[in-house]
Coordinates of C-alpha atoms and ligand atoms in Angstrom, one line a residue:
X1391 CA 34.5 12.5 -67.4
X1392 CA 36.5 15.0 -65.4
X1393 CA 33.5 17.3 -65.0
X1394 CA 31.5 14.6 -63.7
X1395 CA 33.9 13.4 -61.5
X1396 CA 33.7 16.9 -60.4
X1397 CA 30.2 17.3 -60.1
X1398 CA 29.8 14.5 -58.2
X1399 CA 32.4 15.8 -55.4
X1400 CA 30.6 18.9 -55.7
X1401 CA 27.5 17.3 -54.7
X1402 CA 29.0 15.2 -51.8
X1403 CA 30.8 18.2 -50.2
X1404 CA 27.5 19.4 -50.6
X1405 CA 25.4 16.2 -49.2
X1406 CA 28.5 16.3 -46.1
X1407 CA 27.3 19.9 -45.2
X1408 CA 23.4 19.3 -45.8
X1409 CA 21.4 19.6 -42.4
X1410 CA 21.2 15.9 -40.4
X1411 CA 17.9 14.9 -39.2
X1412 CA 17.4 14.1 -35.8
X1413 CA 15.8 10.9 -34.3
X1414 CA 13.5 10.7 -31.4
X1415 CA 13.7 7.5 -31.1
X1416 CA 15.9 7.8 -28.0
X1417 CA 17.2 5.8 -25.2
X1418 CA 14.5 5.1 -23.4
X1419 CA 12.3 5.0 -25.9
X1420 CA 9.9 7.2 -24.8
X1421 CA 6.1 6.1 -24.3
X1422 CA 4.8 7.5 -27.7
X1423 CA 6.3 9.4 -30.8
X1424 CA 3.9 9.9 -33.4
X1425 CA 5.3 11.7 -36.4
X1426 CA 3.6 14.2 -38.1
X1427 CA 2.6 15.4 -41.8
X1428 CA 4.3 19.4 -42.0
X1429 CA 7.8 21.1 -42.4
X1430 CA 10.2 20.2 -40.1
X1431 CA 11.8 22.4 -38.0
X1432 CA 15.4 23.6 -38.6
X1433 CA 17.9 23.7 -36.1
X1434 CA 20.7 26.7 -36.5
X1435 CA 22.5 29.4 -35.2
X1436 CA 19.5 31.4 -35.2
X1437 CA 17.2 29.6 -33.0
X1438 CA 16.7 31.0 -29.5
X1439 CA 15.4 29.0 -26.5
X1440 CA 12.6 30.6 -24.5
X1441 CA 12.1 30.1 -20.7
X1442 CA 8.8 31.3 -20.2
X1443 CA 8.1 33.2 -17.0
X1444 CA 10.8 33.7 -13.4
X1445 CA 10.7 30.5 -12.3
X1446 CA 14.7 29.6 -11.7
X1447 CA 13.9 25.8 -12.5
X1448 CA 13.2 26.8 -16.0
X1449 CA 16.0 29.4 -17.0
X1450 CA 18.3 26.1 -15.9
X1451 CA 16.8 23.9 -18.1
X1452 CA 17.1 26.2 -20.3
X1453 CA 21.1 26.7 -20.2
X1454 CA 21.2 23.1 -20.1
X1455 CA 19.5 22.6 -23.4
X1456 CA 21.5 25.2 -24.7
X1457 CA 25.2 23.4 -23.3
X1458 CA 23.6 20.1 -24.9
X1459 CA 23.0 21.4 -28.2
X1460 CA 26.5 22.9 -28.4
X1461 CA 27.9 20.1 -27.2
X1462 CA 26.2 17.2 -29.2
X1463 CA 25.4 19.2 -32.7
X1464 CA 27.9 22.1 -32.4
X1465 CA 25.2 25.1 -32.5
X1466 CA 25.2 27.8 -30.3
X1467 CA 21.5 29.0 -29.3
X1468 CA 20.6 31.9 -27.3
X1469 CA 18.6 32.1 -24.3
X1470 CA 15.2 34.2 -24.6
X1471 CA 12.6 34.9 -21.1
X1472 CA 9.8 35.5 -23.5
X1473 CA 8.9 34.7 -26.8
X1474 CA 10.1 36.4 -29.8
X1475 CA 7.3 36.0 -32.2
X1476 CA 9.6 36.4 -35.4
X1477 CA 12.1 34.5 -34.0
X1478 CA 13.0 30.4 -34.8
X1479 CA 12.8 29.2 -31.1
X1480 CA 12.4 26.2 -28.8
X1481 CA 9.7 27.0 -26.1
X1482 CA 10.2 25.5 -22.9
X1483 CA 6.7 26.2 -20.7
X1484 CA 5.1 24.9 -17.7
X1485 CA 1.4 23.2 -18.6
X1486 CA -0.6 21.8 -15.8
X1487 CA -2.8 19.6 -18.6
X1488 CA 0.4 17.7 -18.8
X1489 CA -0.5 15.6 -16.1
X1490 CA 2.2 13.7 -14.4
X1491 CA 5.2 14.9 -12.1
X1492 CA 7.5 13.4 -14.9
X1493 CA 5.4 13.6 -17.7
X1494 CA 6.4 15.7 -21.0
X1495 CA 5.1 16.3 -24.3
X1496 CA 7.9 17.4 -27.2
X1497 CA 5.8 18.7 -30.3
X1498 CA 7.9 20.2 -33.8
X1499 CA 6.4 21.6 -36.1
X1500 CA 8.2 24.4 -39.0
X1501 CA 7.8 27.5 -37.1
X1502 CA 8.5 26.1 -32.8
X1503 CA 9.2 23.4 -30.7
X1504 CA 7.5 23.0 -27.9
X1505 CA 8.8 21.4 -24.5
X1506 CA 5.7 20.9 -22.4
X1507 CA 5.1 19.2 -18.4
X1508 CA 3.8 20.6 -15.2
X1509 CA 6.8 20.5 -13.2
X1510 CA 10.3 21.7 -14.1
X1511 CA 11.1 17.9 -13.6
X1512 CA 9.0 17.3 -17.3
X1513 CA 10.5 19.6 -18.8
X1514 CA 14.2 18.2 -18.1
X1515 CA 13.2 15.0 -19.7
X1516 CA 11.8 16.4 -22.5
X1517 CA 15.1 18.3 -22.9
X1518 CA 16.9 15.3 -22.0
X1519 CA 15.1 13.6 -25.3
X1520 CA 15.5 16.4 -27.2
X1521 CA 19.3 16.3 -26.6
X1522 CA 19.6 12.3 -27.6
X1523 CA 17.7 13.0 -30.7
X1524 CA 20.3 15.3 -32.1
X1525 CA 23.1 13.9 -34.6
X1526 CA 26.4 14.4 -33.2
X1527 CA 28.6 16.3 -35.0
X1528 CA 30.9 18.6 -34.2
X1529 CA 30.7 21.0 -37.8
X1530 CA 27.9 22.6 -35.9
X1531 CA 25.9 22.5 -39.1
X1532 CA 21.7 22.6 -39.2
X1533 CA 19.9 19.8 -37.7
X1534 CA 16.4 19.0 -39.1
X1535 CA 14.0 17.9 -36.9
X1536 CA 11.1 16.4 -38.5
X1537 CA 7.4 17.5 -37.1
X1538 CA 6.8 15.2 -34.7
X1539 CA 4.5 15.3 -30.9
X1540 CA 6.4 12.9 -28.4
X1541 CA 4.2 12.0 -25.2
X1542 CA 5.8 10.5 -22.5
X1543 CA 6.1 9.9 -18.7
X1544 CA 8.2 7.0 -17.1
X1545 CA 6.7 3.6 -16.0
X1546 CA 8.5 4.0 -12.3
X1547 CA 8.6 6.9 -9.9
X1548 CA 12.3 5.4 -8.7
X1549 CA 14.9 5.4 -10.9
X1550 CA 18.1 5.0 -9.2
X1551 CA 21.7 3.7 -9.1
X1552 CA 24.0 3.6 -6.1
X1553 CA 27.9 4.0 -6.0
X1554 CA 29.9 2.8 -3.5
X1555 CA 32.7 5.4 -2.8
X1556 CA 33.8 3.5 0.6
X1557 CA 35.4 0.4 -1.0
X1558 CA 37.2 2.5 -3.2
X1559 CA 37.0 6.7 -2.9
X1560 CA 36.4 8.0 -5.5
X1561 CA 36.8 12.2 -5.9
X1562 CA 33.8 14.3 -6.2
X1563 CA 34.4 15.5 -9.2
X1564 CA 33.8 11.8 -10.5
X1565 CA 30.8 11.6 -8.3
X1566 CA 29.5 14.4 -10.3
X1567 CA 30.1 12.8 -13.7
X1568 CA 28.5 10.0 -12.1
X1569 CA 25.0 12.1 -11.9
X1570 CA 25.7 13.8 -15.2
X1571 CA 25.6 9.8 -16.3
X1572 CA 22.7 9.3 -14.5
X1573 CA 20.6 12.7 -16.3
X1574 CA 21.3 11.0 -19.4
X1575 CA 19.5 7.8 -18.5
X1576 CA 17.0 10.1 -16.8
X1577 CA 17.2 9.0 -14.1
X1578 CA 16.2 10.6 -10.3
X1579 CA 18.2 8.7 -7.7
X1580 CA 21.5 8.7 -6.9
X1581 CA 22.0 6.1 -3.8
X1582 CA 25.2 7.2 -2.0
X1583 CA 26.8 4.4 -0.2
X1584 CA 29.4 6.0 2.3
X1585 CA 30.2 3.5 4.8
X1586 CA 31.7 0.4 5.2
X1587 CA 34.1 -2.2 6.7
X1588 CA 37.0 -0.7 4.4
X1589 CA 36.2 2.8 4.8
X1590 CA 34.0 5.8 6.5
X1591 CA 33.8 8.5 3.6
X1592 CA 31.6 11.1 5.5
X1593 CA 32.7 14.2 7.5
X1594 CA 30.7 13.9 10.8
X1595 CA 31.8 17.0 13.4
X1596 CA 30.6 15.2 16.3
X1597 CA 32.8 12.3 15.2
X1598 CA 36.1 13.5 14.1
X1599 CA 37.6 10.3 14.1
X1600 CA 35.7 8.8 11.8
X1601 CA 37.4 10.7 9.2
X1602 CA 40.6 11.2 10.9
X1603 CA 40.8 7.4 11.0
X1604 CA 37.8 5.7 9.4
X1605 CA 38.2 7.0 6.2
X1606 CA 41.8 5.6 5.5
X1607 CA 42.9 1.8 5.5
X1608 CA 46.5 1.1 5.7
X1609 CA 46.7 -1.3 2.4
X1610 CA 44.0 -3.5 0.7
X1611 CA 44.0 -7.1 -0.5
X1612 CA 45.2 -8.2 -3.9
X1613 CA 43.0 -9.6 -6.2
X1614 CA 40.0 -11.7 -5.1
X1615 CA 41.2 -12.0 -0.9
X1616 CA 44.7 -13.1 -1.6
X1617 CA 47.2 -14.1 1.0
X1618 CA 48.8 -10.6 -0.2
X1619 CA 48.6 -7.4 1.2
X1620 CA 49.2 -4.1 -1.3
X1621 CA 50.0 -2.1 2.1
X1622 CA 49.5 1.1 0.2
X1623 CA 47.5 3.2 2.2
X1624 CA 43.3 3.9 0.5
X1625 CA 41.6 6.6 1.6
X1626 CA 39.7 9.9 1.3
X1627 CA 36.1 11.5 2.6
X1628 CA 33.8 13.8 1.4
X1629 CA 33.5 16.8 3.5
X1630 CA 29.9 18.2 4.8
X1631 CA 30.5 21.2 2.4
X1632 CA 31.1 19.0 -0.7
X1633 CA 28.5 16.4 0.0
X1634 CA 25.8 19.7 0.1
X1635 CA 27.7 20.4 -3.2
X1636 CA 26.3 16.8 -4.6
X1637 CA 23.3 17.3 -2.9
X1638 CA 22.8 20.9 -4.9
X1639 CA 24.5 19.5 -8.0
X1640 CA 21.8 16.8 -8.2
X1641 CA 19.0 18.7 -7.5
X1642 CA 20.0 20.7 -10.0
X1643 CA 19.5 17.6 -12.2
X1644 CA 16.1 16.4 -10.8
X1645 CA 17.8 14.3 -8.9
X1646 CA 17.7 12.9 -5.2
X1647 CA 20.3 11.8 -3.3
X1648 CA 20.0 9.3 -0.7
X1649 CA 22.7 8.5 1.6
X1650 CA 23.6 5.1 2.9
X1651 CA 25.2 4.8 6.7
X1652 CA 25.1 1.0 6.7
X1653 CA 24.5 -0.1 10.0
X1654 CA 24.7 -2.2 12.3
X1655 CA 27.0 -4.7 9.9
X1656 CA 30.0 -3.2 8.0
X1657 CA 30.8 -0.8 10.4
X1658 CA 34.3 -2.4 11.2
X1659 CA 36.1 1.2 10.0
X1660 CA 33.5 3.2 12.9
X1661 CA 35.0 0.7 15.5
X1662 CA 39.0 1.0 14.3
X1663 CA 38.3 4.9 15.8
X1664 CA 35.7 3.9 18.1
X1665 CA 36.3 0.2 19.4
X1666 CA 34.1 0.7 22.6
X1667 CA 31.2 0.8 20.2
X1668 CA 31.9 -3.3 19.5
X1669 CA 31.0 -6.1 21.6
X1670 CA 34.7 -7.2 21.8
X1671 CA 36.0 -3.9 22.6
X1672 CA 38.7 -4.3 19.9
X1673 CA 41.2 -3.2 18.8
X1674 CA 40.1 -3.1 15.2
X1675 CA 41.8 -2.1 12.3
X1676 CA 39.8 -0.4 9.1
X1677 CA 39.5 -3.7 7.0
X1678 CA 41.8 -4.4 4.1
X1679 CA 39.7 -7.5 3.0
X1680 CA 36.5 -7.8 1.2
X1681 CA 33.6 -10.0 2.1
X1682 CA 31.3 -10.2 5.8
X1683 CA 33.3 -8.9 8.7
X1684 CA 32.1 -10.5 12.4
X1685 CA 32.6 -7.2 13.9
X1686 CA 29.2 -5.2 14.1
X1687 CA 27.5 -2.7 16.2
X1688 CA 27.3 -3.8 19.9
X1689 CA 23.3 -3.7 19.9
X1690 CA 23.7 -3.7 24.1
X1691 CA 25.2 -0.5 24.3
X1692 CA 23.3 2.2 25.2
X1693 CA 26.4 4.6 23.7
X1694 CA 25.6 2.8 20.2
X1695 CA 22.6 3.9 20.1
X1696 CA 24.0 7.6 20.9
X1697 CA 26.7 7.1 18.1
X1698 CA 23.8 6.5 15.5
X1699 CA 22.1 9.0 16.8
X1700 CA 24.5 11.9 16.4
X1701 CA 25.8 10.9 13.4
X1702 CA 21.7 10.9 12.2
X1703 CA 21.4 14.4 13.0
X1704 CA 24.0 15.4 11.2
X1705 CA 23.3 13.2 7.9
X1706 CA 19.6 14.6 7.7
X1707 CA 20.8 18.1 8.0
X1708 CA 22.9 18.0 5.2
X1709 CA 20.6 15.7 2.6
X1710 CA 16.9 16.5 2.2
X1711 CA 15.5 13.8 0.8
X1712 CA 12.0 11.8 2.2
X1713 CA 14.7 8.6 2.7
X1714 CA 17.6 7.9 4.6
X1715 CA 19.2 4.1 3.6
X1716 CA 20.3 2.4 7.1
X1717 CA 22.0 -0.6 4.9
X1718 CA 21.0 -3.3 7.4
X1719 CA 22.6 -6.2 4.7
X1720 CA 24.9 -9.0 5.7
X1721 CA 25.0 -8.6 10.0
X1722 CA 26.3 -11.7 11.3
X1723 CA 25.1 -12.4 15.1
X1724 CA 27.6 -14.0 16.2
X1725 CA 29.5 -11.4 18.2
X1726 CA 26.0 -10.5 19.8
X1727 CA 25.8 -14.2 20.8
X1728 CA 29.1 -13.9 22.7
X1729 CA 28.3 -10.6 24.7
X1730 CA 26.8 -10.2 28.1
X1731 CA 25.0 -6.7 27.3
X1732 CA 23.4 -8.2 23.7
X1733 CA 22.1 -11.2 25.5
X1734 CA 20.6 -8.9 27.7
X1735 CA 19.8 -6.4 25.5
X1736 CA 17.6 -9.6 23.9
X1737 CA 16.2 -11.0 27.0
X1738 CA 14.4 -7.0 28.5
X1739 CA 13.1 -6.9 24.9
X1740 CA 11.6 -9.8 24.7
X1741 CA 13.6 -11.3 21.4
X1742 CA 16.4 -13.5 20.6
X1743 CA 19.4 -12.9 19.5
X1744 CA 19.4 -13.3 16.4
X1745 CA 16.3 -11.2 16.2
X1746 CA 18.1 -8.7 17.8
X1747 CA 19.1 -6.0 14.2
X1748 CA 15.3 -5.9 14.3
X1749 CA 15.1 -4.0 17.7
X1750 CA 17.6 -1.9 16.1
X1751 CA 16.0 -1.6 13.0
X1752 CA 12.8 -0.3 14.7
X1753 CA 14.1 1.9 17.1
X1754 CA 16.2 3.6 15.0
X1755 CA 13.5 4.4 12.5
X1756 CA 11.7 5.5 15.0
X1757 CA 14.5 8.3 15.7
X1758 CA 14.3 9.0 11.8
X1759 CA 10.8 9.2 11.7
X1760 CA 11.3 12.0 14.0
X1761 CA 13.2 13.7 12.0
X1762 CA 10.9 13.6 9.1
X1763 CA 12.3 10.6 7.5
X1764 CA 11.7 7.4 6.3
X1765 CA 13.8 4.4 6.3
X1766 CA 14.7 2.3 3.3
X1767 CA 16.5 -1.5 4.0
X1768 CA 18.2 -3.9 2.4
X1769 CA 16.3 -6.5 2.5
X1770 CA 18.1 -8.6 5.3
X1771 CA 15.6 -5.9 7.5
X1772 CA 12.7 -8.6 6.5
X1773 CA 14.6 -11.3 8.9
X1774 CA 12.5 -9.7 11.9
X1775 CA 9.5 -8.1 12.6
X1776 CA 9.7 -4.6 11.7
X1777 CA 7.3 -1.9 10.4
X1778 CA 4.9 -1.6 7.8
X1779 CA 6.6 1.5 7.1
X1780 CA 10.2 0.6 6.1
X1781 CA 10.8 0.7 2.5
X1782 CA 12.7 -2.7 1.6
X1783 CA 15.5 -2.5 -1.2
X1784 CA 15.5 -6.3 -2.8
X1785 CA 19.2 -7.5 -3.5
X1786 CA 18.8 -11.2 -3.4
X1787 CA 16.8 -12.2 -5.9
X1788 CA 12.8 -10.8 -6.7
X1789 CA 11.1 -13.4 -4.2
X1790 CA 12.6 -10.8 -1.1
X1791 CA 11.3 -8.1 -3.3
X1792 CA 7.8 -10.2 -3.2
X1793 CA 7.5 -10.8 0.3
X1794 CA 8.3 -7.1 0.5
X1795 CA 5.2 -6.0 -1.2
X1796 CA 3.0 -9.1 -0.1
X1797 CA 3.6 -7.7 3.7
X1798 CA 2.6 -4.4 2.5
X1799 CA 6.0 -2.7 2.3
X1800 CA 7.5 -0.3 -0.9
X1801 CA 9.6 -2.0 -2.8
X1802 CA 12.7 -0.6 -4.8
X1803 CA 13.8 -3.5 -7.0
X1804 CA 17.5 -4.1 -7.3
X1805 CA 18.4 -8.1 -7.7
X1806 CA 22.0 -9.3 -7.9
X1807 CA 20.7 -11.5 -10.7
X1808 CA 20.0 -8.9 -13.3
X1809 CA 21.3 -5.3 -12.0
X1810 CA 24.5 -5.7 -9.8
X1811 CA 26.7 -4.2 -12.4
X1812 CA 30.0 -5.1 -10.4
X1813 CA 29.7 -8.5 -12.5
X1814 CA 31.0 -9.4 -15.2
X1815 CA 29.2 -8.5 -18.9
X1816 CA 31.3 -11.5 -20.9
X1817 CA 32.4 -14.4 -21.0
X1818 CA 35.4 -14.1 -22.1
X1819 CA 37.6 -12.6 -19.0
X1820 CA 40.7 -12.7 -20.1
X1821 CA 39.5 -9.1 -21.8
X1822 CA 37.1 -8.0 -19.0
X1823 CA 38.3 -5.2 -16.2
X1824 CA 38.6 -7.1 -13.0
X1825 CA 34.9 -8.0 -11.7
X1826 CA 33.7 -9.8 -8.6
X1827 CA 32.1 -12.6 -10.6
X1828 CA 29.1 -13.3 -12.0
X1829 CA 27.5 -12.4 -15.6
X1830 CA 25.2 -9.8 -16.2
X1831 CA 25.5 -9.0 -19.6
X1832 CA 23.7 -5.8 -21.2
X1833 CA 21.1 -8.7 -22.9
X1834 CA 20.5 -9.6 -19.0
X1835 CA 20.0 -6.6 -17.3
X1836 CA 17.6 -5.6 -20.7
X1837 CA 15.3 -8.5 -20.1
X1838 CA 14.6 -7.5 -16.5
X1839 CA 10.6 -7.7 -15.3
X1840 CA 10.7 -6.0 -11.8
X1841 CA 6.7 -6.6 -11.3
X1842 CA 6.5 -10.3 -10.9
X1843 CA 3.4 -11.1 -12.8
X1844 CA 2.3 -13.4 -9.7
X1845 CA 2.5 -10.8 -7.0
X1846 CA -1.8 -9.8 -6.4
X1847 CA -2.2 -6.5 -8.1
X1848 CA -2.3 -4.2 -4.7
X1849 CA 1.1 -5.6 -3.8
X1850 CA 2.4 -4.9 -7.8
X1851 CA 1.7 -1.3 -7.2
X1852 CA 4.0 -1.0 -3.9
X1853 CA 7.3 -2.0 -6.6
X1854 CA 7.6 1.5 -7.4
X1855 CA 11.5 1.5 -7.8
X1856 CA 13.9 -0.4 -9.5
X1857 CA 17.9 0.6 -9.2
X1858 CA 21.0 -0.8 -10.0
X1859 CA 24.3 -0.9 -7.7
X1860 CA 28.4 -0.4 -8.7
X1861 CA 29.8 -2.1 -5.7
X1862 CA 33.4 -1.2 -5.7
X1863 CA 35.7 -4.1 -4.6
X1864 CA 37.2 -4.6 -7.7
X1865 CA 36.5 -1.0 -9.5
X1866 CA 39.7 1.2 -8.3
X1867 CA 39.4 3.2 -11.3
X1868 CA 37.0 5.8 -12.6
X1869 CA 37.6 5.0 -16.3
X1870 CA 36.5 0.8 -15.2
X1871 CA 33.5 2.6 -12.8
X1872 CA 32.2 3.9 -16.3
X1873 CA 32.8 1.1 -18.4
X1874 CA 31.2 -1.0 -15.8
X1875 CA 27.3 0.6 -15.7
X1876 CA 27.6 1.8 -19.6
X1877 CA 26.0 0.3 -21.8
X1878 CA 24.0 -1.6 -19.1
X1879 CA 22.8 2.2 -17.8
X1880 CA 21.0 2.4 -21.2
X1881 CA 19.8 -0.9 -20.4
X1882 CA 18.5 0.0 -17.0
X1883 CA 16.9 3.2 -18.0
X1884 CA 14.6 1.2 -20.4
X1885 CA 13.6 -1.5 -17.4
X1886 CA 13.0 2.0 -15.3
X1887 CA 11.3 4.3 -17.9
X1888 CA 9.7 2.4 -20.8
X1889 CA 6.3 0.4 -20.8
X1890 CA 6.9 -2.8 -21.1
X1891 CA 5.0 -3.4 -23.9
X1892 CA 7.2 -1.5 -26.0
X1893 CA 10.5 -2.9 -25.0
X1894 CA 12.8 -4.9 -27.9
X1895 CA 16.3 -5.8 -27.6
X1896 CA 17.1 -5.7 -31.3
X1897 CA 15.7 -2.3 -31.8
X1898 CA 17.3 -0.9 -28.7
X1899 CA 20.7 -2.2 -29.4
X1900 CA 20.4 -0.1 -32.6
X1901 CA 19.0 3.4 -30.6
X1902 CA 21.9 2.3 -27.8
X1903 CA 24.5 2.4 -30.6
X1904 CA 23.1 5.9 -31.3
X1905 CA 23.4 6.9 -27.8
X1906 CA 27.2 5.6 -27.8
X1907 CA 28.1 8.3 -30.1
X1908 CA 27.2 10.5 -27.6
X1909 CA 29.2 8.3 -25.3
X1910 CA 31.7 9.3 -27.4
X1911 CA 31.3 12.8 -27.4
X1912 CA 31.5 12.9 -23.6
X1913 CA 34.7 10.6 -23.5
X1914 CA 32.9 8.3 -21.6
X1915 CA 34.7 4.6 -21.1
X1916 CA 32.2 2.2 -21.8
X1917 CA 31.6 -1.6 -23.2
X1918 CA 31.1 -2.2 -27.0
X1919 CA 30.3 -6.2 -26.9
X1920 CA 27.0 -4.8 -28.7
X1921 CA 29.1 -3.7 -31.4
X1922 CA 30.8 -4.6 -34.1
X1923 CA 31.9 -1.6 -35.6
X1924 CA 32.7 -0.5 -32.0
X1925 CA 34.7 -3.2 -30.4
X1926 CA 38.3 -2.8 -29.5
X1927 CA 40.7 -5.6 -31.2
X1928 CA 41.6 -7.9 -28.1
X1929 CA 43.7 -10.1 -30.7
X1930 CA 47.5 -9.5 -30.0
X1931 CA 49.4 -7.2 -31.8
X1932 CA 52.4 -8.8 -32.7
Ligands
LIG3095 C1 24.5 -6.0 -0.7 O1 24.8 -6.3 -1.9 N1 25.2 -6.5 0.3 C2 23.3 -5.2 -0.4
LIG3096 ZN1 27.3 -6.6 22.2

């Protein structure tokens, strides 16, 4: 009995220290993983990853893969430029046959595995996968990873989520766990909203004020606009040299940032420093409250226009991407209605006022046009008649997101109903972070179709993005940030990356509990209504 017993401890230290298999079946699921007959591949000390050729792109994906493996599995690889034919290794190479900027193919077999795409780009995703198929551990014992070819490329070319750092600031180095979150998901866009009524977060030289000022309000609101005031002074901005750091940071990621200078609504913190830029002439105070301020841009001002444009030339010089976000959302007219320049400004060109953002709207894309840009909108920028050109972000609801497409603009999808992750995700509140309202539980945001099946099939192609926003309000903290967009991130990234065809809610509740160890790993916050075994005890304790 006693040797037994013993034998069968042996044999279960010995099971504990056996190699773990890896899974590709990964959030997202990719778009195929056939599993092949042959050896698998083992995973150890030994293996060495192999950049093949100078480019820089790869030797960074190639440290990556390497900091994931030790971080998820516990094994430390070593990096290789060229193949070691005797050598255990993991081959990352650029293919041009892999067709598809995004595309990748992952292929194990016993001797190699193979991370394959024509761009850098691929091969970060196939990394990315790699990475998610890997058991966490921390023993840094062998991982077996069956023979297997993966083939996959995402459904949408725009994969995005935004923060807002000017309702709340949040410091950079959160904004850079922020795009770490988003490689996971693999995602490319990271929307950077960094103006508003409450706050101006962006160093602009030919502006000082706006950070001098702009970027700090004396107190904020309690709770949901409360007759009480916190008066404990908010604040913070990102300096030119740190935003090029998120810019570089990102890119470094496959990642685009695209910044937001919402204009001309929610501008009330630009006219606490510059009040000669509002119809009223002020004074103004950077707003403590949250909802639609009355206070805008005055449109009749030639010195507006000025404003924008300096602070343009300085925004494009430090971020590189094809789009620059003008905000355009929630501009109430009724200031414009009041003023002798806006009603003039209406009558020489030939509009009304309440027609009048759209004059704006044009001319200023115009300027970024100029500057090699184009414009993306929320979709308020539909109101009037504005170019073919303008790329229309659709908030309220998919039928702006529609009429988007059916007038022969890009669409990047992004309704309140299903992806404004500033809602709540249960019922239950009473154990729920503060949230501005709402439900959007992981279930929701999962079920999301971004191609209405109605829209004519040349209009279906111009949806080519679909994003999901953290509006920050009610999100003072980093740690409720997180817990805010995860799970509902993994959520997202299928609606982004997967074919629809493929999609299941049971299955992916199972691979998303896989990808919450990793959540784990990183001591990410994040919500666990998905799982049992994973939920926190709200019961009280005494
Ligand atoms: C928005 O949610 N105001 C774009
Ligand atoms: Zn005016």
């Amino acid at each position: 009995m006693k040797h037994l017993l013993l034998a069968a401890a042996l044999s279960f230290s010995m099971l504990s220290v056996h190699a773990a298999d890896a899974n590709y079946n990964v959030v997202p699921l990719p778009k195929s993983v056939m599993m092949a007959k042959g050896k698998p591949f083992n995973l150890t000390s030994a293996t060495t990853i192999v950049y093949e050729g100078t480019n820089p792109e790869m030797k960074r994906n190639a440290r990556f893969l390497s900091e994931y493996i030790e971080q998820v599995a516990g094994i430390r690889t070593s990096l290789l430029d060229k193949r070691d034919k005797k050598a255990a290794a993991i081959v990352l190479t650029i293919d041009p046959k892999v067709t598809g900027a995004e595309a990748y193919r992952l292929s194990v077999n016993n001797k190699q595995v193979t991370i394959a795409a024509s761009t850098p780009a691929g091969v970060f995703y196939g990394i990315q996968t790699l990475r998610k198929s890997l058991p966490v551990q921390t023993n840094g014992a062998d991982v077996t990873l069956p023979a297997v070819t993966v083939a996959d490329e995402p459904r949408f070319g725009y994969r995005g989520m935004m923060l807002d750092c000017a309702r709340h600031f949040f410091p950079l180095s959160f904004v850079k766990k922020f795009i770490d979150i988003l490689a996971l998901h693999n995602m490319n866009v990271f929307h950077w909203h960094l103006t508003e009524d409450q706050g101006w977060r962006l160093e602009i030289k030919s502006h000082p004020e706006l950070t001098a000022k702009s970027s700090m309000r004396s107190g904020t609101v309690i709770g949901h606009n409360a007759m009480v005031d916190d008066s404990i002074p908010h604040g913070g901005f990102y300096t030119q040299q740190e935003a090029r750091e998120i810019v570089e940071y990102a890119r470094q990621r496959h990642i685009t940032v695209i910044p937001e200078i919402d204009m001309p609504g929610h501008m009330l913190a630009a006219l606490a420093a510059y009040p000669e830029l509002g119809c009223s002439g002020g004074p103004y105070e950077v707003g403590h409250r949250w909802g639609v301020y009355k206070d805008v841009l005055c449109l009749g001002k030639e010195s507006t226009y000025k404003f924008v444009q300096d602070v343009i030339d300085e925004v494009v010089d430090i971020f590189p991407a094809k789009y620059f976000h003008i905000g355009g959302d929630e501009t109430p007219t009724i200031m414009w209605e009041k003023c002798p320049r806006c009603i003039q400004k209406a009558k020489d060109e030939n509009t009304d006022i309440k027609h009048l953002q759209q004059y704006f709207t044009n001319r200023i894309e115009k300027y970024l046009n100029s500057k090699g840009k184009s414009i993306i909108g929320w979709d308020e920028i539909l109101e009037g008649k504005i170019n073919q050109s303008a790329t229309i972000m659709a908030w309220r609801g998919e039928k702006n997101g529609f009429d988007g497409a059916i007038k022969g603009h890009d669409v990047v999808m992004t309704p309140s109903s299903h992806v404004y992750f500033d809602h709540y995700q249960a019922e239950d509140h009473a154990h729920e972070p503060d949230a501005i309202g709402g439900f959007s539980p992981v279930e929701k945001v999962y079920s999301y179709e971004p191609i209405p099946e109605s829209l004519p099939a040349d209009a279906k192609k111009r949806i080519f993005g679909v994003q999901a926003n953290l509006w920050t309000e009610y999100i003072p903290y980093t740690t409720q940030a997180e817990y805010m967009i995860m799970p509902r991130m993994a959520a997202l990234a299928e609606v982004q990356w997967t074919p629809a065809a493929k999609k299941n809610f049971d299955d992916f509740s199972k691979r998303a509990h896989r990808l919450s160890d990793l959540y784990d790993r990183y001591g990410y916050q994040y919500a666990r209504h998905l799982w049992k075994d994973k939920a926190i005890p709200t019961s009280a304790v005494w």
